[in-house]
Coordinates of N, CA, C and O in Angstrom, one line a residue:
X1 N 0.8 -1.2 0.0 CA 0.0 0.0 0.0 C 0.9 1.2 0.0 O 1.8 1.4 0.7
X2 N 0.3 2.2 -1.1 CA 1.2 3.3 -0.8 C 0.6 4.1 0.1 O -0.5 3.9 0.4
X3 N 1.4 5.4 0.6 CA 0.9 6.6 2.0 C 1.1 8.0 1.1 O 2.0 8.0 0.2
X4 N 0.6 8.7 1.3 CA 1.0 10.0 0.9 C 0.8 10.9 2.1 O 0.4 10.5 3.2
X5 N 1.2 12.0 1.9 CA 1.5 13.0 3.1 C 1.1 14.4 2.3 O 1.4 14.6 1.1
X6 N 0.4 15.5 3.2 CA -0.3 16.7 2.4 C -0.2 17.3 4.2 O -0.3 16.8 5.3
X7 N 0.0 18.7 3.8 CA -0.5 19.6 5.0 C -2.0 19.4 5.5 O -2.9 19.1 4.6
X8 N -2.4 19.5 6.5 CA -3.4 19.4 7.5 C -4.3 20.5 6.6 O -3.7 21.4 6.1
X9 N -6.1 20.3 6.2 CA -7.0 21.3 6.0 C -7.9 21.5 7.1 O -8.2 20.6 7.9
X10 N -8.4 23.1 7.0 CA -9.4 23.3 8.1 C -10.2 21.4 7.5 O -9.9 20.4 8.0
X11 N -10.8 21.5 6.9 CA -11.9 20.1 6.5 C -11.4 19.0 7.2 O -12.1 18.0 7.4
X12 N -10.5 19.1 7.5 CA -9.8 17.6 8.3 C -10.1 17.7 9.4 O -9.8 16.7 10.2
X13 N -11.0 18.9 10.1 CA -11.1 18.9 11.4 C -11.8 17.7 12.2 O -11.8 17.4 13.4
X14 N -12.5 17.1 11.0 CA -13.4 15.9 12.0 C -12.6 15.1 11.8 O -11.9 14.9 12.8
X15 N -12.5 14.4 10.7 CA -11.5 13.3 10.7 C -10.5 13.2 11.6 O -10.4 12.2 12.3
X16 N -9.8 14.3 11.8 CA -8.4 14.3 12.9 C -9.1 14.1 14.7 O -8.7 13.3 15.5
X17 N -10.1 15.2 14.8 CA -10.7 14.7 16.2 C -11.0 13.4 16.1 O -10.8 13.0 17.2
X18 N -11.6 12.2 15.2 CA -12.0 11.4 15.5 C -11.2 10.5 15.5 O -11.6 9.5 16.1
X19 N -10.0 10.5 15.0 CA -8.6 9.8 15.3 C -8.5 9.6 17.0 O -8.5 8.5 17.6
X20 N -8.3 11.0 17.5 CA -7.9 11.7 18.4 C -8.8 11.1 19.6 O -8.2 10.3 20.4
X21 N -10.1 11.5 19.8 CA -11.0 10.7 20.4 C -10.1 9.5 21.4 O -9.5 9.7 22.5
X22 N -10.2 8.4 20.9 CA -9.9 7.0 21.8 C -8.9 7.2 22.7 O -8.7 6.7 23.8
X23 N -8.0 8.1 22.0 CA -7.0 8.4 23.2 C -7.4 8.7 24.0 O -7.1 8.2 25.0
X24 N -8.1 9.9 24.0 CA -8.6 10.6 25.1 C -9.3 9.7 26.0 O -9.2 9.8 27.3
X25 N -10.2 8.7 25.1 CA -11.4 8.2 26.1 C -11.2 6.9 26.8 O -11.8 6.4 27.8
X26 N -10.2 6.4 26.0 CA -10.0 4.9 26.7 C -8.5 4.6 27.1 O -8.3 3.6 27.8
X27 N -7.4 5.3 26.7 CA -6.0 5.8 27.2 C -5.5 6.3 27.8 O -6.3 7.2 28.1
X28 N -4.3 6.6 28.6 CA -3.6 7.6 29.4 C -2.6 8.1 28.4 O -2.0 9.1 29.0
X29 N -2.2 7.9 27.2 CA -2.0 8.3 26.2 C -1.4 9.7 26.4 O -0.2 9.9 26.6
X30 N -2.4 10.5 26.4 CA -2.7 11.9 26.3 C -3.2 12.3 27.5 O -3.7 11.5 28.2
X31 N -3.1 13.4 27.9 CA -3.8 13.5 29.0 C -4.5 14.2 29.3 O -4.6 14.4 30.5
X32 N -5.4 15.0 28.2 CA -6.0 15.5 27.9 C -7.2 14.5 28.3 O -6.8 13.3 28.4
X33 N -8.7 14.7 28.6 CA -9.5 14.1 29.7 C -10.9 14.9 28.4 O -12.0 14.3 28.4
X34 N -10.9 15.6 27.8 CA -12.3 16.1 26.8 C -11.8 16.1 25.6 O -10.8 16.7 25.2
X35 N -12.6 15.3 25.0 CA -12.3 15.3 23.6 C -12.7 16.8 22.7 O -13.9 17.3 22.7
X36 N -11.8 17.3 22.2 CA -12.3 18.4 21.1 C -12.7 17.9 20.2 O -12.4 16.9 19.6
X37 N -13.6 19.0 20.0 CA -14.9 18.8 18.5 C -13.9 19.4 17.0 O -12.7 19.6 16.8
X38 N -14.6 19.4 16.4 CA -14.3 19.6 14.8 C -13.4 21.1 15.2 O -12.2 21.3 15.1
X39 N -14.6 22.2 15.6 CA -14.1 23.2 16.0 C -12.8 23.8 16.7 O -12.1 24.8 16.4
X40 N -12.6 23.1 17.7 CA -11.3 22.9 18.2 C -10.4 22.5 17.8 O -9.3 22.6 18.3
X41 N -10.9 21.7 16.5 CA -9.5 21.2 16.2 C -9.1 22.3 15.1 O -7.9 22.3 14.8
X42 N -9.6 22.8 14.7 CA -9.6 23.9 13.7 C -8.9 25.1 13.9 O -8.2 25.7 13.1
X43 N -9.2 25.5 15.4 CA -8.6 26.6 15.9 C -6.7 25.9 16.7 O -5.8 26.6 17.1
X44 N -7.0 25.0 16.6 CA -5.3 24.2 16.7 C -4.5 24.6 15.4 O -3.6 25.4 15.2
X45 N -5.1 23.6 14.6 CA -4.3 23.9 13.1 C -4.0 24.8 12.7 O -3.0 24.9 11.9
X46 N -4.9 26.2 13.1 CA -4.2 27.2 12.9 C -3.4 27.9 13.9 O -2.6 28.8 13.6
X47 N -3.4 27.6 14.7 CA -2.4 28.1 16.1 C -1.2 27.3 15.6 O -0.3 28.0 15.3
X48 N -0.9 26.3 15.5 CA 0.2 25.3 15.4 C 0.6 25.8 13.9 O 1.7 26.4 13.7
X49 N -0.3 25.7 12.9 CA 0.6 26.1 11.5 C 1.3 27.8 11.3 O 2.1 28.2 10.5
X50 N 0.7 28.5 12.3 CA 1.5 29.5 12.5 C 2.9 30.1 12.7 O 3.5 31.1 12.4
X51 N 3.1 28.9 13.1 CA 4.7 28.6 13.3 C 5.8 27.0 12.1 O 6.7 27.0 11.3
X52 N 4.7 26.1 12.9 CA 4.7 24.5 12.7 C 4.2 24.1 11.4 O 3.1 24.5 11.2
X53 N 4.8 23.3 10.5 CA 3.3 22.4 10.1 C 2.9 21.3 10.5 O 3.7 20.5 11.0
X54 N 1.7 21.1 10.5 CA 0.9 19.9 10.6 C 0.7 19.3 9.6 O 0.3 20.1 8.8
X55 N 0.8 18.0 9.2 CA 0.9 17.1 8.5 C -0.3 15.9 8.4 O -1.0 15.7 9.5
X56 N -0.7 15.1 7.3 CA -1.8 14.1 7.5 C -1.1 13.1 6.8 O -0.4 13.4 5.9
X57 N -1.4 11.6 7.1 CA -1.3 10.8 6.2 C -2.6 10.0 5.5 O -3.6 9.6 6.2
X58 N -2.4 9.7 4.0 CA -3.6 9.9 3.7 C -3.3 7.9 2.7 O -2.2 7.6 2.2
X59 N -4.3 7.3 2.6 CA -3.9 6.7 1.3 C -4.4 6.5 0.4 O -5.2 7.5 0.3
X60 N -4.6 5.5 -0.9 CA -4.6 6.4 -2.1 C -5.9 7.1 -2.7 O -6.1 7.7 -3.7
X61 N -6.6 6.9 -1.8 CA -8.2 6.8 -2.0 C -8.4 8.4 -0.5 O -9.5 8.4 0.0
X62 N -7.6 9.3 -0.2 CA -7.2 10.1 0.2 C -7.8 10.3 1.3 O -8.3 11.3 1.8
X63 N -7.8 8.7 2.0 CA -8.9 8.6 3.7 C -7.2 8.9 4.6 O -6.1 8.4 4.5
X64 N -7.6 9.8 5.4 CA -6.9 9.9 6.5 C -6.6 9.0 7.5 O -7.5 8.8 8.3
X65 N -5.2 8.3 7.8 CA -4.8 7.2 8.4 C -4.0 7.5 9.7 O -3.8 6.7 10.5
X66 N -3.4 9.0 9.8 CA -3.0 9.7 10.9 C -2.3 11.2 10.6 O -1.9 11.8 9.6
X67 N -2.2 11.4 11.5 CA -1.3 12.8 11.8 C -0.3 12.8 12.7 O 0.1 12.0 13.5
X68 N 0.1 14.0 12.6 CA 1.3 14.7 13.5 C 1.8 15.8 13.0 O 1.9 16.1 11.8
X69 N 2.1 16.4 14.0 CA 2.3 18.1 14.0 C 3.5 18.3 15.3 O 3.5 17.7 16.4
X70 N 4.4 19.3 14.8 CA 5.4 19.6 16.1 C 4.8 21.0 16.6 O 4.3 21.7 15.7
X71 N 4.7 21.5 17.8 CA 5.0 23.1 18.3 C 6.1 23.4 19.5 O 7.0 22.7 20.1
X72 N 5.9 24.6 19.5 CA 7.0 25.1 20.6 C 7.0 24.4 22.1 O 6.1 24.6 22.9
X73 N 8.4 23.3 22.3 CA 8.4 22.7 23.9 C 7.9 23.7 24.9 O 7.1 23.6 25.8
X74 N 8.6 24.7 24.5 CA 8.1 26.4 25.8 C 7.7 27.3 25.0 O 7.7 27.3 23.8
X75 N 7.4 28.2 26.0 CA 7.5 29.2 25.1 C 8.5 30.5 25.2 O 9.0 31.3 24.5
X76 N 8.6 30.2 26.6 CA 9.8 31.6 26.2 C 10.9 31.6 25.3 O 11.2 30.6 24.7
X77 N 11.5 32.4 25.2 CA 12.2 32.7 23.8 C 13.4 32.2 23.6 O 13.8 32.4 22.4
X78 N 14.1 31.6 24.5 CA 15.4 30.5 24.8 C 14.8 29.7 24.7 O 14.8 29.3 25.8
X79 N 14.0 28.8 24.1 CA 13.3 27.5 24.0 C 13.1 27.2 22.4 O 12.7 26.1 21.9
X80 N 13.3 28.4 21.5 CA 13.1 28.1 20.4 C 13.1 27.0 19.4 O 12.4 26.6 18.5
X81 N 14.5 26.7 20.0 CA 15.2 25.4 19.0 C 15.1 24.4 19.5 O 15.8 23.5 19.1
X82 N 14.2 24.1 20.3 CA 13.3 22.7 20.7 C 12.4 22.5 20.2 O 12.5 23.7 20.0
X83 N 11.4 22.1 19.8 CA 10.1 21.5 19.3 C 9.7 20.3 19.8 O 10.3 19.2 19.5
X84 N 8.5 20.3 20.5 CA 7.6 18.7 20.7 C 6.7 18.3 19.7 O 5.7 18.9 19.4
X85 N 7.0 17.5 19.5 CA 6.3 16.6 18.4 C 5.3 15.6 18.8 O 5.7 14.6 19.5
X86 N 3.8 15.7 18.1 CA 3.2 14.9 18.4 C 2.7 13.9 17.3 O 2.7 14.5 16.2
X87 N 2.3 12.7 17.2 CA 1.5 12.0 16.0 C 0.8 10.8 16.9 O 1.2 10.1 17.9
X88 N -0.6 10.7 15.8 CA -1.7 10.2 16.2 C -2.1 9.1 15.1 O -1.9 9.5 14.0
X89 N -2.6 8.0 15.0 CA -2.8 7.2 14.3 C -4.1 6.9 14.9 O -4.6 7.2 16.0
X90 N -4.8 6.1 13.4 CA -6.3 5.8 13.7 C -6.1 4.4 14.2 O -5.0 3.9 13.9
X91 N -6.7 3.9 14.8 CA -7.0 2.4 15.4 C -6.4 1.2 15.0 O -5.7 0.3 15.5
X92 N -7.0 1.5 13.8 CA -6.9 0.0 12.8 C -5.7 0.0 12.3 O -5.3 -1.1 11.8
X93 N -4.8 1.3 12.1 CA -3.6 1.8 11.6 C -2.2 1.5 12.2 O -1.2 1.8 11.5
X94 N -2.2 0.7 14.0 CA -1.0 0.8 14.5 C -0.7 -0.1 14.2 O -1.5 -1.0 13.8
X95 N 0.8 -0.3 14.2 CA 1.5 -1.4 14.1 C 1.7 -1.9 12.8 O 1.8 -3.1 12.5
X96 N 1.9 -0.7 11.9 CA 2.0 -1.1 10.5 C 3.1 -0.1 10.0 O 3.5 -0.2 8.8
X97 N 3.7 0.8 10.9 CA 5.0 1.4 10.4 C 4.6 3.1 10.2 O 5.3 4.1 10.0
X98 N 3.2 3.1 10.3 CA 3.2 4.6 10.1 C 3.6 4.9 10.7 O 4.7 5.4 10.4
X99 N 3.3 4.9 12.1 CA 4.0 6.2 12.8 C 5.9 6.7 12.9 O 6.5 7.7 13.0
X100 N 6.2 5.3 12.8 CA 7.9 5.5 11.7 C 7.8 6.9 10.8 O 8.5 7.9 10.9
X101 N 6.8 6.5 10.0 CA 6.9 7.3 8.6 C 6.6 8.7 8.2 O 6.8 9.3 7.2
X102 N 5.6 9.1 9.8 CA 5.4 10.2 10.3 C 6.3 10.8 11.0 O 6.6 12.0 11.0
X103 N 6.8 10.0 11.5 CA 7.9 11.0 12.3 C 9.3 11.5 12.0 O 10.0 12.4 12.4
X104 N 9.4 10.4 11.1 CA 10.9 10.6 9.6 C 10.2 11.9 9.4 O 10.5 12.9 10.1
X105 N 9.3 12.0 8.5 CA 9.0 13.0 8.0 C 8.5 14.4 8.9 O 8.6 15.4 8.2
X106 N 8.2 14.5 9.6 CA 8.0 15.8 10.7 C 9.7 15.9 10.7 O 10.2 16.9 10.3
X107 N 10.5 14.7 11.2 CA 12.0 15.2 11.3 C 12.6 16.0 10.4 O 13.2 17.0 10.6
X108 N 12.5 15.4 9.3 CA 12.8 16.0 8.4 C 12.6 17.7 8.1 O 13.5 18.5 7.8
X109 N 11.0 17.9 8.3 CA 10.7 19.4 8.3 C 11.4 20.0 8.9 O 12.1 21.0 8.4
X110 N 11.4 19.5 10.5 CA 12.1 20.4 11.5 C 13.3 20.9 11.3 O 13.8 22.0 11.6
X111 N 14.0 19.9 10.8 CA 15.4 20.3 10.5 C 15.3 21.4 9.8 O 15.6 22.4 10.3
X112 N 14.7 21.5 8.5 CA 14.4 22.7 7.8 C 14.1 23.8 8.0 O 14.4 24.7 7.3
X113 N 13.2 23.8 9.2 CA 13.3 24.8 9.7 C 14.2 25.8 10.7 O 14.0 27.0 10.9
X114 N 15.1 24.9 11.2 CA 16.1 25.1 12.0 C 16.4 24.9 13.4 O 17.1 25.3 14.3
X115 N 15.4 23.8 13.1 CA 15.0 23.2 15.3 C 16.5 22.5 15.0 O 17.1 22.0 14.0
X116 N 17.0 22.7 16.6 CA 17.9 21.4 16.5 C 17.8 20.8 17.5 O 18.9 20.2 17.8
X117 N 16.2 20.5 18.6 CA 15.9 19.2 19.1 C 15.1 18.8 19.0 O 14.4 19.7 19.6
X118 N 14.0 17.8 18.7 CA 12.7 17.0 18.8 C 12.6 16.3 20.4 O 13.4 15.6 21.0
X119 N 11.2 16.7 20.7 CA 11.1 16.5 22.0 C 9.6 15.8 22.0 O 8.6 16.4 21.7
X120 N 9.7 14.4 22.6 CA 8.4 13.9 22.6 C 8.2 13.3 24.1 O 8.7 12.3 24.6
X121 N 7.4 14.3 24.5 CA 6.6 13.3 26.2 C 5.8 12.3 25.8 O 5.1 12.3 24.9
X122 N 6.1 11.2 26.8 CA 5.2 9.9 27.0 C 5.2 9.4 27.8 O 6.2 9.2 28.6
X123 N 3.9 9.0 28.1 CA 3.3 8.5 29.4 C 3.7 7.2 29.3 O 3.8 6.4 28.4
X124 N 4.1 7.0 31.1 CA 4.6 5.4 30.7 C 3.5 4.6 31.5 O 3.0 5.1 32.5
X125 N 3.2 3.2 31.0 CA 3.8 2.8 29.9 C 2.8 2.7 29.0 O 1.6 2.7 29.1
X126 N 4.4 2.8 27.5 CA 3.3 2.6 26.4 C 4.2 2.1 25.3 O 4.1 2.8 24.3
X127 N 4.9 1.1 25.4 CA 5.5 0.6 24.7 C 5.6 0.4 22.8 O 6.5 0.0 22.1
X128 N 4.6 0.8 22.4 CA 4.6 1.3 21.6 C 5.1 2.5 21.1 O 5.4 2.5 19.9
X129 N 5.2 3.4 21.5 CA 5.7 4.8 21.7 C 7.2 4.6 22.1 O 8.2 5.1 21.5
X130 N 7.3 4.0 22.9 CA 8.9 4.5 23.7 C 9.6 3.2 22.2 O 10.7 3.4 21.6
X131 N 8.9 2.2 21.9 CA 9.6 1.5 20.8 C 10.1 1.9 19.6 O 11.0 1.3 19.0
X132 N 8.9 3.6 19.1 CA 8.9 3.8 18.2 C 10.3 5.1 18.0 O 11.0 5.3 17.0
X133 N 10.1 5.6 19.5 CA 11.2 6.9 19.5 C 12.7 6.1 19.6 O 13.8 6.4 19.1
X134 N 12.5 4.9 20.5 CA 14.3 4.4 20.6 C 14.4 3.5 18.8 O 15.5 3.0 18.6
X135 N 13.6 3.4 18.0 CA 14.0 3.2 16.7 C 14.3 4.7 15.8 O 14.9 4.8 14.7
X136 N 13.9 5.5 16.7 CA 13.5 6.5 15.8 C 15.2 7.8 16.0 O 15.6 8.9 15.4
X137 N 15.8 6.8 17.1 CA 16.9 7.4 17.7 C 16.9 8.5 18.9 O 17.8 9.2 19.3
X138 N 15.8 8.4 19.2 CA 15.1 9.3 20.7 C 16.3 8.7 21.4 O 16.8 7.6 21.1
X139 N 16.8 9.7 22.8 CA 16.7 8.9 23.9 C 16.5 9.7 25.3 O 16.9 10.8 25.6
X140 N 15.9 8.8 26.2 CA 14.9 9.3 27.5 C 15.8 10.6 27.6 O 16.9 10.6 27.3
X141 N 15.2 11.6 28.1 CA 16.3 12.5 28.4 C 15.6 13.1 30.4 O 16.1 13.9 31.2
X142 N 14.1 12.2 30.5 CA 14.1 12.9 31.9 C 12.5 12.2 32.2 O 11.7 12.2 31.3
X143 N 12.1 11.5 33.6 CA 11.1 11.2 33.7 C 10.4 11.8 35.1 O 10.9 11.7 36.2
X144 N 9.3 12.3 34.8 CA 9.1 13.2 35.6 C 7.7 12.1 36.3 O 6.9 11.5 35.7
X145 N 7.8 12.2 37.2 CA 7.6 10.9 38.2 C 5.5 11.3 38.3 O 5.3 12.5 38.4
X146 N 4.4 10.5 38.4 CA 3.6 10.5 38.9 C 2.9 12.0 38.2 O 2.2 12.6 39.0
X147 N 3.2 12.7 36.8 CA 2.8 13.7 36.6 C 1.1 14.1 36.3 O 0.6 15.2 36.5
X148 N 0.5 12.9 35.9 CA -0.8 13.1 35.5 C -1.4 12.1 36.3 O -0.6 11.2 36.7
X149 N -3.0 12.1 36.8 CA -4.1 11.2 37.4 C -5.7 11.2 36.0 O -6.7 11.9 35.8
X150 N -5.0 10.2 35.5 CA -6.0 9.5 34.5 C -6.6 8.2 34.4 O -5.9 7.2 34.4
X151 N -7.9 8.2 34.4 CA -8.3 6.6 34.3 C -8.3 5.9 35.7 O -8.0 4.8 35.8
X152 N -8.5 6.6 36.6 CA -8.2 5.9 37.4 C -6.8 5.7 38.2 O -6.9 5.1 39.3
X153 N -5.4 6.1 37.4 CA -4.3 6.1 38.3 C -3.4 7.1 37.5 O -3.6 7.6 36.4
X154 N -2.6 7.0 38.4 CA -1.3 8.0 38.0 C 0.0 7.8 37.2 O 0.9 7.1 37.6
X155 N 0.0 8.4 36.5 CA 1.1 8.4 35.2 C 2.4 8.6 35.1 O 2.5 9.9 35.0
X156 N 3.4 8.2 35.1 CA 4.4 8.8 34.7 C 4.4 9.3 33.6 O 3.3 9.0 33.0
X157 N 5.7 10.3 32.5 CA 5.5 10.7 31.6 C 7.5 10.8 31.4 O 8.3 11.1 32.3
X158 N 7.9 10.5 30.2 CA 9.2 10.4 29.9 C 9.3 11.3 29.0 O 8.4 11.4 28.2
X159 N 10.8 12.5 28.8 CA 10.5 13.4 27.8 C 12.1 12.8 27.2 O 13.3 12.7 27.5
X160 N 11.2 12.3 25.9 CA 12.3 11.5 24.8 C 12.6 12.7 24.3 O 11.9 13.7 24.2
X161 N 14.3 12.4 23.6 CA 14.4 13.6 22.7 C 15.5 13.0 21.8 O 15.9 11.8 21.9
X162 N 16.0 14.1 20.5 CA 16.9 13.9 19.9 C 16.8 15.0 19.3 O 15.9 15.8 19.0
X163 N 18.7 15.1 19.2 CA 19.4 16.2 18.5 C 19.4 16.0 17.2 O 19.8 15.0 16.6
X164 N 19.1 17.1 16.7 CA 19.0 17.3 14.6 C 20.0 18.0 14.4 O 20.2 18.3 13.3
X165 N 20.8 18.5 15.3 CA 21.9 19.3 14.7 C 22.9 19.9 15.8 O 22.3 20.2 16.9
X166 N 24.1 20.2 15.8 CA 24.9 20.4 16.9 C 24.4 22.0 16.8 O 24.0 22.5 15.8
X167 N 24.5 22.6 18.3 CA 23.7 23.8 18.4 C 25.4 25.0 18.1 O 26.5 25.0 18.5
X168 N 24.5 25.7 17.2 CA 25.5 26.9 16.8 C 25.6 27.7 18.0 O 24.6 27.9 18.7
X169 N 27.2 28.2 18.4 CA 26.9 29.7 19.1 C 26.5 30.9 19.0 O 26.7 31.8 19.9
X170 N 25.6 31.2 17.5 CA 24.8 32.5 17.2 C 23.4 31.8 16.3 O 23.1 31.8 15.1
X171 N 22.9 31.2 17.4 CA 22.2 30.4 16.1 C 21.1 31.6 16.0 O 20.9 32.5 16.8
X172 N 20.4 30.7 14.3 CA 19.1 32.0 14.0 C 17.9 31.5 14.0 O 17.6 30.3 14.1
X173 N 17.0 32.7 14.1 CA 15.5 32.3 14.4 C 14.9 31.3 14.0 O 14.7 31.5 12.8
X174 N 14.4 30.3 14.3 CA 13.5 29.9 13.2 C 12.7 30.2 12.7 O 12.1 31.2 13.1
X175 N 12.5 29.7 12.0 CA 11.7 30.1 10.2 C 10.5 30.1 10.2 O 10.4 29.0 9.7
X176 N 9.6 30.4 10.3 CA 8.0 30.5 10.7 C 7.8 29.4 8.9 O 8.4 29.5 7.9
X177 N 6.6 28.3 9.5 CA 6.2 27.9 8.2 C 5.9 28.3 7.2 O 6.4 28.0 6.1
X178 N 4.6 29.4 7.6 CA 4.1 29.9 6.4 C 5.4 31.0 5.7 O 5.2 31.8 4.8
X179 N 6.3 30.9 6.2 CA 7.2 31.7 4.9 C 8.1 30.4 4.3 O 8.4 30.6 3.1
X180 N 8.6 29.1 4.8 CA 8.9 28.3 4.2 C 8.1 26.9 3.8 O 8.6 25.8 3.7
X181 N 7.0 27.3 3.7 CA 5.9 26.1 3.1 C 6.1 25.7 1.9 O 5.5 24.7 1.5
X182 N 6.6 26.4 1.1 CA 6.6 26.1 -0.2 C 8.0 25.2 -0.6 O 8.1 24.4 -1.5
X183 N 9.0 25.5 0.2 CA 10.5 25.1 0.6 C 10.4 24.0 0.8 O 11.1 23.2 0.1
X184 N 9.5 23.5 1.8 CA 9.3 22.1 2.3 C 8.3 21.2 1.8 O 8.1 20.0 2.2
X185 N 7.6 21.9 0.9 CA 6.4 21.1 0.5 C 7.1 20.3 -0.5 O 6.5 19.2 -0.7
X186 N 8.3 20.6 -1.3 CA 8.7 18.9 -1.9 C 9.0 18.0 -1.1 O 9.1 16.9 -1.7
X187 N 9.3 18.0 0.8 CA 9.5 16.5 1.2 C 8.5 16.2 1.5 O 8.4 15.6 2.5
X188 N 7.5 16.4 1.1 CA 5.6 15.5 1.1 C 5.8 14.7 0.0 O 4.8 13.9 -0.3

């Protein structure tokens, strides 16, 4: 089967919530506890593409199979050159290599843009996840003990990372998307 990859549209807003959903409702996954509607997810995509892009994978028949999108780890302004990265897969979808192929590819952007760390929290456990970042060349960089109470118990959470580039002593801004979307739209 082939995958293709396209930037995130307002119209995707259901599809992506409904991805999104199970995590919320039957996982500690996320820890987010209310699922957002169409709406909400709409007003994300554009907060996140403001900076970030968001990404979909779609296949050939152009049904959405998951996503993932990076934003700013902090916000204050020494935090730039980090980015957290998230991706979400639909149900029927794990364990077939997307989320590999999602996150190559978000890697990829980021570099382009001039992040030089990827930063992904995960709740432990979730073996899937922590399988996917130590393939992905993550490694644990800090676990912050008992951070969330979901489902009934309490979570740890691991913040995996990896370096995309040795950090310059004058490094430069990063690059807001919408000025290099068009730059990056050939690695889709």
């Amino acid at each position: 089967m082939t995958f293709y990859f396209r930037w995130a549209k307002m119209e995707d807003a259901q599809s992506l919530a409904d991805i999104y959903r199970p995590y919320i409702e039957e996982t500690a996954i996320t820890f987010e506890t209310e699922a957002p509607d169409a709406e909400e997810f709409r007003r994300r995509i554009a907060e996140v593409t403001a900076l970030s892009p968001w990404i979909v994978m779609t296949d050939e028949n152009q049904t959405i199979l998951g996503y993932g999108y990076y934003h700013p780890f902090r916000t204050r302004a020494a935090y730039q050159w980090w980015t957290e990265v998230s991706i979400y897969l639909r149900a029927d979808q794990r364990g077939r290599g997307l989320g590999t192929q999602l996150l190559s590819k978000l890697e990829q952007l980021a570099r382009i843009q001039g992040y030089y760390t990827l930063v992904s929290v995960v709740t432990c456990p979730n073996p899937a996840s922590e399988h996917l970042h130590q393939k992905a060349g993550f490694q644990p960089m800090g676990c912050l003990k008992q951070a969330g109470y979901k489902l009934g118990g309490w979570h740890d959470v691991v913040e995996w990372g990896k370096t995309l580039r040795t950090p310059d002593k004058d490094p430069q801004p990063i690059l807001p998307f919408p000025l290099c979307a068009n730059k990056l739209e050939n690695l889709l």
